[in-house]
Short mmCIF file of C-alpha atoms and ligand atoms in Angstrom, two decimals:
data_model
loop_
_atom_site.label_atom_id
_atom_site.label_comp_id
_atom_site.label_asym_id
_atom_site.label_seq_id
_atom_site.Cartn_x
_atom_site.Cartn_y
_atom_site.Cartn_z
CA MET A 995 4.03 14.33 30.08
CA ASP A 996 2.22 13.32 27.33
CA LYS A 997 -0.54 10.60 27.39
CA ILE A 998 -2.04 7.46 25.23
CA SER A 999 -5.30 6.29 27.10
CA ILE A 1000 -6.67 3.20 25.71
CA ASP A 1001 -10.40 1.79 26.43
CA LEU A 1002 -10.17 -2.07 25.99
CA ASN A 1003 -14.07 -1.85 25.50
CA ARG A 1004 -13.83 0.59 22.74
CA SER A 1005 -13.43 -0.36 19.34
CA ARG A 1006 -14.03 0.35 15.70
CA GLY A 1007 -13.71 -3.39 14.85
CA THR A 1008 -10.90 -5.30 13.15
CA ILE A 1009 -8.22 -4.00 11.48
CA ALA A 1010 -8.72 -5.63 7.98
CA LYS A 1011 -4.96 -7.34 7.29
CA GLU A 1012 -5.36 -5.73 3.56
CA LEU A 1013 -4.56 -2.16 5.06
CA TYR A 1014 -1.10 -3.44 5.25
CA GLY A 1015 -0.82 -4.18 1.05
CA HIS A 1016 1.67 -3.55 -0.95
CA PHE A 1017 2.01 -2.37 -4.56
CA SER A 1018 4.62 -3.57 -7.12
CA GLU A 1019 4.30 -1.88 -10.85
CA LEU A 1020 6.23 -2.76 -13.83
CA ILE A 1021 8.18 0.30 -13.68
CA GLY A 1022 12.21 1.20 -13.43
CA GLY A 1023 13.65 -1.30 -10.89
CA VAL A 1024 10.75 -2.69 -9.31
CA PHE A 1025 11.19 -6.03 -11.05
CA TYR A 1026 13.80 -6.07 -13.48
CA ASP A 1027 16.86 -6.41 -11.15
CA GLY A 1028 14.96 -5.54 -8.22
CA LEU A 1029 12.81 -8.57 -7.54
CA TRP A 1030 13.34 -10.47 -10.63
CA VAL A 1031 16.58 -11.36 -11.46
CA GLY A 1032 15.84 -14.35 -13.39
CA GLU A 1033 16.06 -18.01 -13.28
CA ASP A 1034 19.69 -18.18 -14.59
CA SER A 1035 20.91 -15.44 -12.57
CA LYS A 1036 23.88 -15.85 -10.35
CA VAL A 1037 22.09 -14.20 -7.53
CA GLU A 1038 20.07 -16.47 -5.30
CA ASN A 1039 16.75 -16.80 -6.84
CA ILE A 1040 13.77 -18.98 -6.64
CA ARG A 1041 12.40 -19.60 -9.85
CA GLY A 1042 13.47 -16.11 -10.71
CA PHE A 1043 12.61 -14.06 -7.87
CA ARG A 1044 15.46 -12.80 -5.78
CA LYS A 1045 15.46 -15.40 -2.69
CA ALA A 1046 16.94 -12.60 -0.06
CA LEU A 1047 13.69 -10.36 -1.02
CA VAL A 1048 11.16 -13.18 -1.10
CA ASP A 1049 12.49 -14.52 2.18
CA SER A 1050 12.19 -10.87 3.87
CA PHE A 1051 8.58 -10.24 2.55
CA ARG A 1052 7.26 -13.55 3.84
CA LYS A 1053 8.14 -12.53 7.24
CA ILE A 1054 5.90 -9.55 7.24
CA ALA A 1055 3.05 -11.66 6.19
CA PRO A 1056 2.03 -9.51 2.99
CA PRO A 1057 -1.70 -10.08 2.88
CA VAL A 1058 -2.27 -8.23 -0.66
CA LEU A 1059 0.43 -7.25 -3.55
CA ARG A 1060 -1.17 -5.05 -6.49
CA TRP A 1061 0.16 -5.34 -10.34
CA PRO A 1062 1.05 -4.56 -12.85
CA GLY A 1063 0.52 -0.95 -12.37
CA GLY A 1064 -0.09 1.92 -11.76
CA CYS A 1065 -0.27 3.92 -15.17
CA PHE A 1066 1.53 0.86 -16.78
CA ALA A 1067 -1.58 -0.96 -16.50
CA GLU A 1068 -3.08 1.81 -18.89
CA THR A 1069 -1.04 -0.03 -21.79
CA TYR A 1070 -0.83 -3.28 -20.59
CA ASP A 1071 -1.93 -6.48 -22.51
CA TRP A 1072 -1.96 -9.60 -20.82
CA ARG A 1073 -1.35 -11.76 -23.23
CA ASP A 1074 1.80 -10.33 -23.57
CA GLY A 1075 2.80 -11.76 -20.25
CA ILE A 1076 1.90 -15.35 -20.87
CA GLY A 1077 3.49 -18.64 -22.61
CA PRO A 1078 7.14 -19.37 -23.35
CA ARG A 1079 9.30 -16.36 -21.82
CA GLY A 1080 11.62 -16.87 -24.53
CA ARG A 1081 9.30 -15.92 -27.18
CA ARG A 1082 7.39 -12.93 -25.06
CA PRO A 1083 7.32 -9.40 -26.56
CA ARG A 1084 9.27 -6.31 -25.97
CA ARG A 1085 7.07 -3.34 -25.71
CA VAL A 1086 7.14 0.36 -25.24
CA ASN A 1087 5.50 0.77 -22.45
CA TRP A 1088 3.40 3.69 -20.66
CA TRP A 1089 6.56 4.52 -18.95
CA TYR A 1090 8.99 4.35 -21.81
CA TYR A 1091 8.53 8.12 -22.54
CA HIS A 1092 10.25 8.63 -19.13
CA ASP A 1093 12.93 6.32 -18.90
CA SER A 1094 13.25 4.70 -22.25
CA ARG A 1095 13.55 1.25 -21.14
CA LEU A 1096 11.51 -1.58 -23.08
CA GLU A 1097 9.01 -3.94 -21.11
CA SER A 1098 10.18 -7.45 -21.93
CA ASN A 1099 7.16 -9.08 -20.24
CA GLN A 1100 9.57 -11.76 -18.26
CA VAL A 1101 7.05 -11.20 -15.17
CA GLY A 1102 3.57 -11.87 -16.46
CA THR A 1103 0.79 -13.59 -14.63
CA HIS A 1104 1.94 -16.64 -14.10
CA GLU A 1105 5.34 -15.45 -12.71
CA PHE A 1106 3.50 -12.66 -10.45
CA VAL A 1107 0.89 -15.22 -9.06
CA ASP A 1108 3.88 -17.45 -8.15
CA LEU A 1109 5.91 -14.49 -6.33
CA CYS A 1110 2.16 -13.89 -4.45
CA ARG A 1111 1.84 -17.64 -3.59
CA MET A 1112 5.64 -17.47 -2.34
CA VAL A 1113 4.71 -14.78 0.35
CA GLY A 1114 1.30 -15.53 1.00
CA ALA A 1115 0.13 -12.65 -0.33
CA GLU A 1116 -3.46 -11.94 -2.53
CA PRO A 1117 -2.70 -10.88 -6.07
CA TYR A 1118 -4.34 -7.83 -7.08
CA PHE A 1119 -4.92 -7.30 -10.22
CA ALA A 1120 -5.30 -3.66 -11.94
CA ALA A 1121 -6.88 -3.72 -15.15
CA ASN A 1122 -6.60 -1.63 -18.62
CA MET A 1123 -9.40 0.64 -18.78
CA THR A 1124 -7.84 2.77 -21.14
CA SER A 1125 -6.51 1.09 -24.27
CA VAL A 1126 -8.19 -2.03 -24.14
CA THR A 1127 -11.88 -3.43 -24.39
CA PRO A 1128 -14.12 -5.11 -21.43
CA LEU A 1129 -14.06 -8.12 -23.40
CA HIS A 1130 -10.04 -8.24 -23.10
CA ILE A 1131 -10.20 -8.18 -19.69
CA ARG A 1132 -13.17 -10.44 -19.03
CA ASN A 1133 -10.98 -12.65 -20.93
CA TRP A 1134 -7.96 -12.48 -18.67
CA ILE A 1135 -10.13 -13.25 -15.77
CA GLU A 1136 -11.71 -16.22 -17.49
CA TYR A 1137 -8.21 -17.39 -18.03
CA CYS A 1138 -7.19 -17.40 -14.72
CA ASN A 1139 -10.30 -17.88 -12.31
CA ILE A 1140 -12.05 -20.63 -14.79
CA PRO A 1141 -11.15 -24.78 -14.17
CA ALA A 1142 -9.30 -26.07 -16.53
CA GLY A 1143 -11.09 -28.29 -19.31
CA LEU A 1144 -14.21 -25.85 -18.99
CA THR A 1145 -12.94 -23.07 -21.72
CA SER A 1146 -9.91 -22.86 -24.27
CA LEU A 1147 -8.47 -19.75 -22.18
CA ALA A 1148 -8.41 -21.98 -19.27
CA ASP A 1149 -7.02 -24.83 -21.02
CA GLU A 1150 -4.39 -22.56 -22.59
CA ARG A 1151 -3.78 -21.04 -18.97
CA ALA A 1152 -3.34 -25.44 -17.69
CA ALA A 1153 -1.06 -25.65 -21.26
CA ASN A 1154 1.14 -22.62 -19.57
CA GLY A 1155 1.72 -24.74 -16.53
CA SER A 1156 -1.24 -24.00 -14.30
CA PRO A 1157 -3.80 -26.53 -13.95
CA GLU A 1158 -5.28 -25.21 -11.05
CA PRO A 1159 -7.38 -21.58 -11.88
CA PHE A 1160 -5.35 -18.80 -9.91
CA ASN A 1161 -8.54 -17.27 -8.23
CA ILE A 1162 -8.03 -13.97 -8.42
CA HIS A 1163 -10.48 -11.92 -6.67
CA TYR A 1164 -9.14 -8.14 -6.66
CA TRP A 1165 -9.83 -6.25 -9.92
CA GLY A 1166 -8.86 -3.10 -9.99
CA ILE A 1167 -10.59 -1.45 -13.28
CA GLY A 1168 -8.69 1.64 -14.69
CA ASN A 1169 -6.16 3.37 -12.86
CA GLU A 1170 -5.54 6.89 -12.48
CA ASN A 1171 -8.44 7.83 -15.14
CA TRP A 1172 -8.83 11.63 -14.21
CA GLY A 1173 -4.56 11.49 -15.35
CA GLY A 1174 -2.42 8.84 -17.08
CA GLY A 1175 -5.50 6.60 -17.50
CA GLY A 1176 -7.13 8.56 -20.60
CA GLN A 1177 -7.76 11.91 -19.09
CA MET A 1178 -11.31 11.08 -18.38
CA SER A 1179 -14.09 13.48 -16.40
CA PRO A 1180 -15.52 11.60 -13.15
CA GLU A 1181 -18.67 10.88 -15.25
CA MET A 1182 -17.04 9.12 -18.09
CA CYS A 1183 -14.79 7.36 -15.69
CA ALA A 1184 -17.87 5.88 -13.97
CA ARG A 1185 -19.42 5.02 -17.33
CA GLU A 1186 -16.73 3.25 -18.19
CA TYR A 1187 -16.21 1.36 -15.42
CA ILE A 1188 -20.19 0.74 -15.61
CA ARG A 1189 -19.33 -0.50 -19.35
CA TYR A 1190 -16.58 -3.03 -17.81
CA THR A 1191 -18.05 -4.56 -15.08
CA THR A 1192 -21.44 -4.92 -16.94
CA ILE A 1193 -19.44 -7.42 -19.20
CA LEU A 1194 -17.20 -8.65 -16.34
CA ARG A 1195 -20.59 -9.74 -14.29
CA SER A 1196 -21.55 -11.86 -16.97
CA LEU A 1197 -18.92 -14.24 -15.99
CA GLY A 1198 -20.80 -14.77 -12.54
CA MET A 1199 -18.00 -15.03 -10.36
CA HIS A 1200 -19.88 -13.26 -7.48
CA ASP A 1201 -16.59 -13.49 -5.28
CA ASN A 1202 -14.88 -10.81 -7.46
CA ARG A 1203 -14.32 -7.82 -5.67
CA TYR A 1204 -13.96 -4.95 -8.57
CA ILE A 1205 -12.78 -1.53 -7.53
CA MET A 1206 -13.36 1.38 -9.20
CA CYS A 1207 -10.77 3.73 -10.18
CA GLY A 1208 -11.00 7.06 -7.36
CA ALA A 1209 -9.67 10.69 -6.64
CA ASN A 1210 -6.44 11.96 -6.49
CA GLY A 1211 -5.78 13.24 -2.86
CA LEU A 1212 -7.91 15.92 -1.60
CA ASP A 1213 -9.68 15.96 -5.11
CA PHE A 1214 -13.01 15.51 -3.12
CA GLU A 1215 -15.36 16.94 -6.40
CA TRP A 1216 -13.82 13.75 -8.20
CA THR A 1217 -15.43 11.30 -5.67
CA ARG A 1218 -19.15 13.38 -5.45
CA ARG A 1219 -19.49 12.98 -9.19
CA LEU A 1220 -18.18 9.51 -9.92
CA MET A 1221 -20.08 8.33 -7.11
CA LYS A 1222 -23.30 10.26 -8.51
CA GLU A 1223 -22.79 8.82 -11.92
CA TRP A 1224 -22.35 5.25 -10.58
CA ALA A 1225 -25.29 5.58 -8.67
CA LYS A 1226 -27.30 5.91 -11.72
CA ARG A 1227 -27.16 2.12 -12.29
CA PRO A 1228 -28.70 -0.79 -9.85
CA TRP A 1229 -25.91 -1.56 -7.51
CA GLN A 1230 -26.44 -5.30 -8.83
CA GLU A 1231 -25.70 -4.50 -12.12
CA THR A 1232 -22.52 -2.75 -11.42
CA PRO A 1233 -20.78 -5.29 -8.60
CA THR A 1234 -18.66 -2.95 -7.12
CA TRP A 1235 -16.41 -3.58 -3.96
CA GLY A 1236 -14.04 -0.55 -3.17
CA VAL A 1237 -13.52 3.15 -4.60
CA SER A 1238 -9.75 3.65 -4.74
CA VAL A 1239 -8.07 6.99 -3.67
CA HIS A 1240 -4.47 7.56 -4.45
CA TYR A 1241 -2.27 9.84 -2.33
CA TYR A 1242 1.30 10.65 -2.25
CA THR A 1243 2.45 13.41 0.47
CA ASP A 1244 4.72 15.45 -2.04
CA TRP A 1245 4.06 14.86 -5.37
CA GLY A 1246 4.91 17.70 -7.80
CA HIS A 1247 7.18 18.93 -5.23
CA GLY A 1248 9.62 16.41 -4.63
CA HIS A 1249 11.42 17.03 -1.18
CA ASP A 1250 15.27 16.06 -1.35
CA ASP A 1251 15.43 12.56 0.80
CA LEU A 1252 19.09 12.93 1.44
CA VAL A 1253 19.13 16.63 2.74
CA PHE A 1254 16.42 18.24 4.78
CA ASP A 1255 15.89 20.67 7.47
CA GLU A 1256 13.33 20.97 10.16
CA GLU A 1257 11.55 22.68 7.51
CA GLY A 1258 11.63 19.97 5.24
CA TRP A 1259 10.89 17.36 8.36
CA TYR A 1260 7.57 19.03 9.13
CA ASP A 1261 6.30 19.78 5.93
CA GLU A 1262 6.54 16.17 4.86
CA ILE A 1263 4.65 15.40 8.20
CA PHE A 1264 2.09 17.87 8.23
CA ARG A 1265 0.97 16.52 4.21
CA ALA A 1266 1.10 13.00 5.44
CA ASP A 1267 -1.07 13.67 8.40
CA ARG A 1268 -3.68 14.87 6.02
CA MET A 1269 -4.34 11.08 5.21
CA ARG A 1270 -6.92 11.69 8.47
CA ARG A 1271 -8.73 14.43 6.41
CA ILE A 1272 -8.75 12.50 2.82
CA ILE A 1273 -10.26 9.12 4.52
CA ASP A 1274 -13.11 11.07 6.02
CA GLU A 1275 -13.93 13.48 3.82
CA HIS A 1276 -13.92 10.79 0.87
CA ARG A 1277 -16.31 8.53 3.17
CA GLN A 1278 -18.29 11.23 3.72
CA ILE A 1279 -18.75 12.45 0.15
CA MET A 1280 -19.27 8.57 -0.56
CA ASP A 1281 -22.15 8.04 2.08
CA GLU A 1282 -24.48 10.51 -0.04
CA GLU A 1283 -24.81 7.53 -2.23
CA ASP A 1284 -23.88 4.64 -0.78
CA PRO A 1285 -25.15 5.62 3.15
CA GLU A 1286 -25.37 1.86 4.12
CA ARG A 1287 -21.52 1.95 3.39
CA LYS A 1288 -21.56 -1.25 1.14
CA LEU A 1289 -18.18 0.35 -0.56
CA LYS A 1290 -14.86 0.28 0.67
CA LEU A 1291 -12.06 2.91 0.55
CA VAL A 1292 -9.11 1.61 -1.01
CA ILE A 1293 -6.03 3.61 -0.83
CA ASP A 1294 -4.57 1.76 -3.87
CA GLU A 1295 -1.45 3.99 -3.78
CA TRP A 1296 0.28 6.17 -0.75
CA GLY A 1297 3.65 7.04 0.58
CA ASN A 1298 6.44 9.86 -0.03
CA TRP A 1299 7.49 10.84 -3.27
CA HIS A 1300 10.97 12.44 -3.15
CA LYS A 1301 13.13 13.97 -5.86
CA ASP A 1302 14.10 11.38 -8.18
CA GLY A 1303 18.01 10.15 -8.19
CA SER A 1304 18.75 9.49 -4.37
CA GLY A 1305 18.38 5.72 -4.41
CA PRO A 1306 21.63 3.27 -5.34
CA SER A 1307 21.09 3.68 -8.91
CA LYS A 1308 21.48 7.03 -9.09
CA GLY A 1309 18.55 8.05 -11.13
CA TYR A 1310 18.74 5.27 -13.59
CA ASN A 1311 15.56 3.45 -12.26
CA LEU A 1312 13.02 5.48 -12.45
CA PHE A 1313 11.22 7.13 -8.83
CA GLU A 1314 14.04 5.05 -6.83
CA GLN A 1315 14.46 7.00 -3.46
CA GLN A 1316 16.35 6.64 -0.17
CA SER A 1317 14.64 6.27 2.64
CA ASN A 1318 15.14 7.37 6.39
CA MET A 1319 13.58 8.52 9.59
CA ARG A 1320 11.14 10.94 8.37
CA ASP A 1321 10.15 8.34 5.66
CA ALA A 1322 10.03 5.41 8.63
CA VAL A 1323 7.56 8.08 10.57
CA VAL A 1324 5.36 8.89 7.61
CA ALA A 1325 4.72 5.29 7.35
CA ALA A 1326 4.03 4.94 11.07
CA LEU A 1327 1.60 7.75 11.26
CA THR A 1328 0.25 6.54 8.24
CA LEU A 1329 -0.38 2.98 9.26
CA ASN A 1330 -1.69 4.31 12.69
CA THR A 1331 -4.18 6.47 10.26
CA PHE A 1332 -5.38 3.15 8.71
CA ASN A 1333 -5.71 1.51 12.02
CA ASN A 1334 -7.72 4.27 13.54
CA ARG A 1335 -10.16 4.24 10.30
CA CYS A 1336 -10.48 0.77 10.23
CA ASP A 1337 -14.09 0.99 10.05
CA VAL A 1338 -14.12 2.74 6.23
CA VAL A 1339 -10.81 1.44 5.34
CA GLY A 1340 -10.87 -1.93 3.28
CA MET A 1341 -7.71 -1.93 1.76
CA ALA A 1342 -4.16 0.11 1.25
CA ASN A 1343 -0.91 -0.52 -0.92
CA VAL A 1344 2.38 1.19 -0.07
CA ALA A 1345 4.07 2.32 -3.24
CA GLN A 1346 5.97 0.77 -4.44
CA LEU A 1347 7.58 -2.83 -2.89
CA CYS A 1348 11.34 -2.16 -4.44
CA ASN A 1349 13.20 0.41 -5.96
CA ASN A 1350 10.93 2.63 -6.09
CA LEU A 1351 9.28 5.59 -4.27
CA HIS A 1352 8.23 4.64 -0.48
CA SER A 1353 9.91 1.51 -0.92
CA LEU A 1354 10.43 -1.19 1.50
CA TYR A 1355 13.71 -2.72 -0.18
CA LEU A 1356 16.45 -1.38 -2.55
CA ALA A 1357 18.36 -3.95 -4.24
CA GLY A 1358 20.54 -4.32 -7.67
CA GLY A 1359 23.00 -6.97 -8.39
CA GLU A 1360 24.23 -9.04 -5.67
CA ASN A 1361 23.05 -6.27 -3.60
CA PHE A 1362 20.08 -6.37 -1.18
CA VAL A 1363 18.79 -4.20 1.90
CA GLU A 1364 15.91 -3.48 3.89
CA THR A 1365 14.48 0.03 4.35
CA PRO A 1366 13.33 1.77 7.83
CA ASN A 1367 9.82 1.69 5.81
CA TYR A 1368 10.65 -2.16 5.83
CA TYR A 1369 10.77 -1.97 9.64
CA VAL A 1370 7.84 0.07 10.72
CA PHE A 1371 5.89 -2.97 8.56
CA SER A 1372 7.52 -5.51 10.62
CA MET A 1373 7.01 -3.69 13.96
CA PHE A 1374 2.89 -3.09 13.15
CA LYS A 1375 2.73 -6.59 11.68
CA ASP A 1376 0.37 -7.88 14.75
CA HIS A 1377 -2.31 -5.44 14.02
CA GLN A 1378 -2.96 -7.37 10.94
CA GLY A 1379 -6.23 -8.90 11.52
CA ALA A 1380 -6.43 -7.80 15.38
CA LYS A 1381 -9.32 -5.76 17.00
CA GLN A 1382 -8.62 -2.32 16.44
CA LEU A 1383 -9.15 -0.37 20.51
CA GLU A 1384 -10.16 3.65 20.59
CA SER A 1385 -7.01 5.46 21.81
CA CYS A 1386 -7.11 9.11 23.12
CA ILE A 1387 -3.88 10.96 22.74
CA GLU A 1388 -2.74 14.20 24.74
CA ALA A 1389 0.35 15.41 23.54
CA ASP A 1390 1.77 18.77 21.99
CA THR A 1391 0.21 20.08 18.80
CA MET A 1392 1.52 22.29 15.97
CA GLU A 1393 -0.17 24.83 13.80
CA ASN A 1394 0.02 25.38 10.29
CA GLU A 1395 -1.61 27.91 8.02
CA LYS A 1396 -2.13 25.33 5.03
CA TYR A 1397 -2.28 22.17 6.90
CA GLY A 1398 -4.03 22.82 10.35
CA THR A 1399 -3.08 21.23 13.52
CA LEU A 1400 -0.96 18.51 13.95
CA ASN A 1401 -0.40 16.06 17.22
CA THR A 1402 3.19 15.67 17.48
CA LEU A 1403 2.10 12.16 18.37
CA SER A 1404 0.85 9.65 16.66
CA ALA A 1405 -0.48 6.22 18.19
CA SER A 1406 -3.03 3.21 17.52
CA ALA A 1407 -3.80 -0.12 19.36
CA SER A 1408 -4.97 -3.26 18.94
CA VAL A 1409 -5.72 -6.85 20.74
CA ALA A 1410 -5.25 -10.53 19.60
CA ASP A 1411 -4.32 -13.52 21.46
CA GLY A 1412 -4.51 -12.06 24.60
CA MET A 1413 -1.53 -9.69 23.50
CA LEU A 1414 -2.01 -5.70 23.30
CA SER A 1415 -0.15 -3.76 20.51
CA ILE A 1416 0.47 0.15 20.64
CA THR A 1417 2.50 1.60 17.95
CA MET A 1418 3.53 5.20 18.16
CA ALA A 1419 5.43 7.73 16.40
CA ASN A 1420 6.99 10.91 17.81
CA LEU A 1421 6.63 13.40 14.90
CA ASP A 1422 8.55 16.02 16.79
CA LEU A 1423 12.00 16.38 15.11
CA ASN A 1424 13.98 17.23 18.01
CA THR A 1425 12.14 16.60 21.48
CA SER A 1426 11.74 13.06 23.02
CA LYS A 1427 8.62 12.25 24.57
CA ASP A 1428 7.70 10.67 28.14
CA ILE A 1429 4.31 9.17 27.70
CA HIS A 1430 1.92 7.85 30.19
CA ILE A 1431 -0.03 4.83 28.92
CA ASP A 1432 -3.21 4.66 30.67
CA ILE A 1433 -5.26 1.17 30.04
CA SER A 1434 -8.42 0.90 31.16
CA GLY A 1435 -10.82 -2.07 30.92
CA LYS A 1436 -8.36 -4.81 31.82
CA LYS A 1437 -5.53 -5.53 34.08
CA VAL A 1438 -2.13 -6.01 32.13
CA ALA A 1439 1.01 -7.85 32.85
CA GLY A 1440 3.73 -5.77 34.06
CA LYS A 1441 6.47 -7.28 31.67
CA ALA A 1442 6.24 -5.37 28.41
CA GLU A 1443 8.29 -5.80 25.25
CA TRP A 1444 9.42 -2.42 23.70
CA THR A 1445 10.77 -2.04 20.58
CA VAL A 1446 12.47 1.26 18.93
CA LEU A 1447 13.29 2.78 15.52
CA SER A 1448 15.17 5.82 15.91
CA ALA A 1449 18.73 7.34 15.18
CA ALA A 1450 20.84 10.51 16.10
CA ASP A 1451 20.59 11.59 12.74
CA PRO A 1452 17.13 11.40 11.22
CA LEU A 1453 18.66 11.19 7.90
CA THR A 1454 20.73 8.03 8.60
CA CYS A 1455 19.76 5.01 5.96
CA ASN A 1456 20.19 1.68 4.86
CA THR A 1457 22.56 1.22 2.23
CA PHE A 1458 24.41 -1.44 0.53
CA GLU A 1459 27.66 -0.45 2.38
CA ASP A 1460 25.91 -0.13 5.75
CA PRO A 1461 22.77 -1.86 5.62
CA PHE A 1462 21.91 -2.40 9.41
CA ALA A 1463 22.62 1.43 10.30
CA LEU A 1464 18.89 1.92 11.30
CA VAL A 1465 17.28 -1.37 12.58
CA PRO A 1466 14.53 -1.38 15.48
CA LYS A 1467 16.25 -2.40 18.79
CA MET A 1468 13.52 -4.56 21.23
CA GLN A 1469 14.04 -4.72 25.04
CA GLU A 1470 11.87 -6.53 27.90
CA ILE A 1471 10.77 -3.81 30.36
CA THR A 1472 8.67 -3.90 33.26
CA LEU A 1473 6.08 -1.36 33.22
CA SER A 1474 5.70 0.22 36.50
CA GLU A 1475 2.22 1.44 38.20
CA SER A 1476 3.36 4.85 36.60
CA LYS A 1477 3.26 2.84 33.21
CA THR A 1478 5.46 5.43 31.62
CA VAL A 1479 7.74 5.03 28.52
CA LYS A 1480 10.40 7.10 26.54
CA LEU A 1481 9.86 7.74 23.11
CA PRO A 1482 13.15 9.41 21.29
CA ALA A 1483 12.79 12.38 19.26
CA ALA A 1484 11.62 11.57 15.44
CA SER A 1485 11.15 7.64 16.62
CA VAL A 1486 8.62 5.04 15.75
CA ALA A 1487 7.91 2.58 18.71
CA LYS A 1488 5.56 -0.62 19.57
CA LEU A 1489 4.87 -1.44 23.28
CA ARG A 1490 3.33 -5.22 23.40
CA ILE A 1491 1.77 -6.42 26.65
CA HIS A 1492 0.40 -9.45 27.75
CA ILE A 1493 -3.74 -8.64 28.85
CA MET A 1494 -4.54 -10.89 32.12
CA GLU A 1495 -7.24 -13.29 32.36
CA ASP A 1496 -10.44 -11.51 34.53
O1 AHR B 2974 3.36 4.49 -8.47
C1 AHR B 2974 4.18 5.28 -9.71
C2 AHR B 2974 2.59 5.78 -10.61
O2 AHR B 2974 2.28 7.27 -9.46
C3 AHR B 2974 1.96 5.06 -10.69
O3 AHR B 2974 2.14 4.56 -11.92
C4 AHR B 2974 0.56 5.80 -10.76
O4 AHR B 2974 -0.59 5.27 -10.49
C5 AHR B 2974 1.05 6.74 -9.64
O5 AHR B 2974 0.84 8.38 -10.26
#
């Protein structure tokens, strides 16, 4: 029998709600015909945004939403996205070469902030560090954050319909500058970041949280060289909140999401499990220049990156893919990893929200569906802002020459408002697990909520034709003295238990 032991007295701290962040880029079908249908659409909408999606998204309490890229950010001019929508320019954007679609700029700063306010998320703006100037980004911040009446840019914002400042705190400076963001060396990236933030600092907005572009996955050397260069300037002159890392499980490999065998299942799972090493090693390297750990590690983009074309648009929407139990298990494994490293990860954003990569939604025309990934976020919601609890797992392990050791059971635990939440994923494709839950430190009630997301066939997915093929099922259970739960093969589950007062 497998075992999860939880000590209610051992914690790494609070699980920042920002670990449950999201990413939405102006790419393919994320916005156009995805999140955004336009005010005149016959699809029910709230000020242009698809109502069904807004209503659903709000339910999982998204803490943060990153925009407008991704790589898109590195050809974005924020001025294209303000003013009357009918007069906004159409542009060839960063992704044009890949999908020949033009950017209509219908979703600009005001619309995006409106979406964030509707769902209760903090906007996180990714600023262009490659093809505009520091002054241009400084002006964007001034446009967003200065009270009306003080400067011409603030008045322009008011004239465009928002007298109140947007108060955008999260600003990513650059995106993947080792690649699409200018093919920079780490030293050049750090120098550019310093050049930009020195100018941005002159705005005096001490609440702004600037995020420096970090590495691609396991590229630890990037972080070492970046940090070394960055640390040459005094901390107070280069205000920095975090350093980002992007990690996609099968980038450049492209697993097929509609068919996979046992090997394809485990290859993806082993790759996803590398997130532990990615966090631990990047943090250790950051420690060399930031021993006090003032900087946060920001996993700006994460998710599975499958072969193109498995989504409902059949390849029209760039990087759109279907989602099944393998994606759900990867989402759960990754979120458990973040929870268990909540002392070092400051934010994480799954890529992307709709019609793209590891998405929570698929949509087009009147059609809209919540993917299994959505349900994982919904099941894990209670961890946001809760006190993390250390858990010790005893389960079968697997070995892989390339990736190392995999524990076939993933779990994390937290407590908030007298409720203990334990989330789990059975990474074993074929074998269910009987799990003994051992809780020390306090008594727990016998009654518990047990929610399971699983399917007889792990390839099951939610489609426009069959939108509820894969949904979680919740039941009330009584935990006997032996405190045992059964976790089906290839599944995700949550246990919620009331903690008794002393
Ligand atoms: O998420 C899709 C793309 O992946 C983003 O634009 C880029 O940042 C990453 O390479």
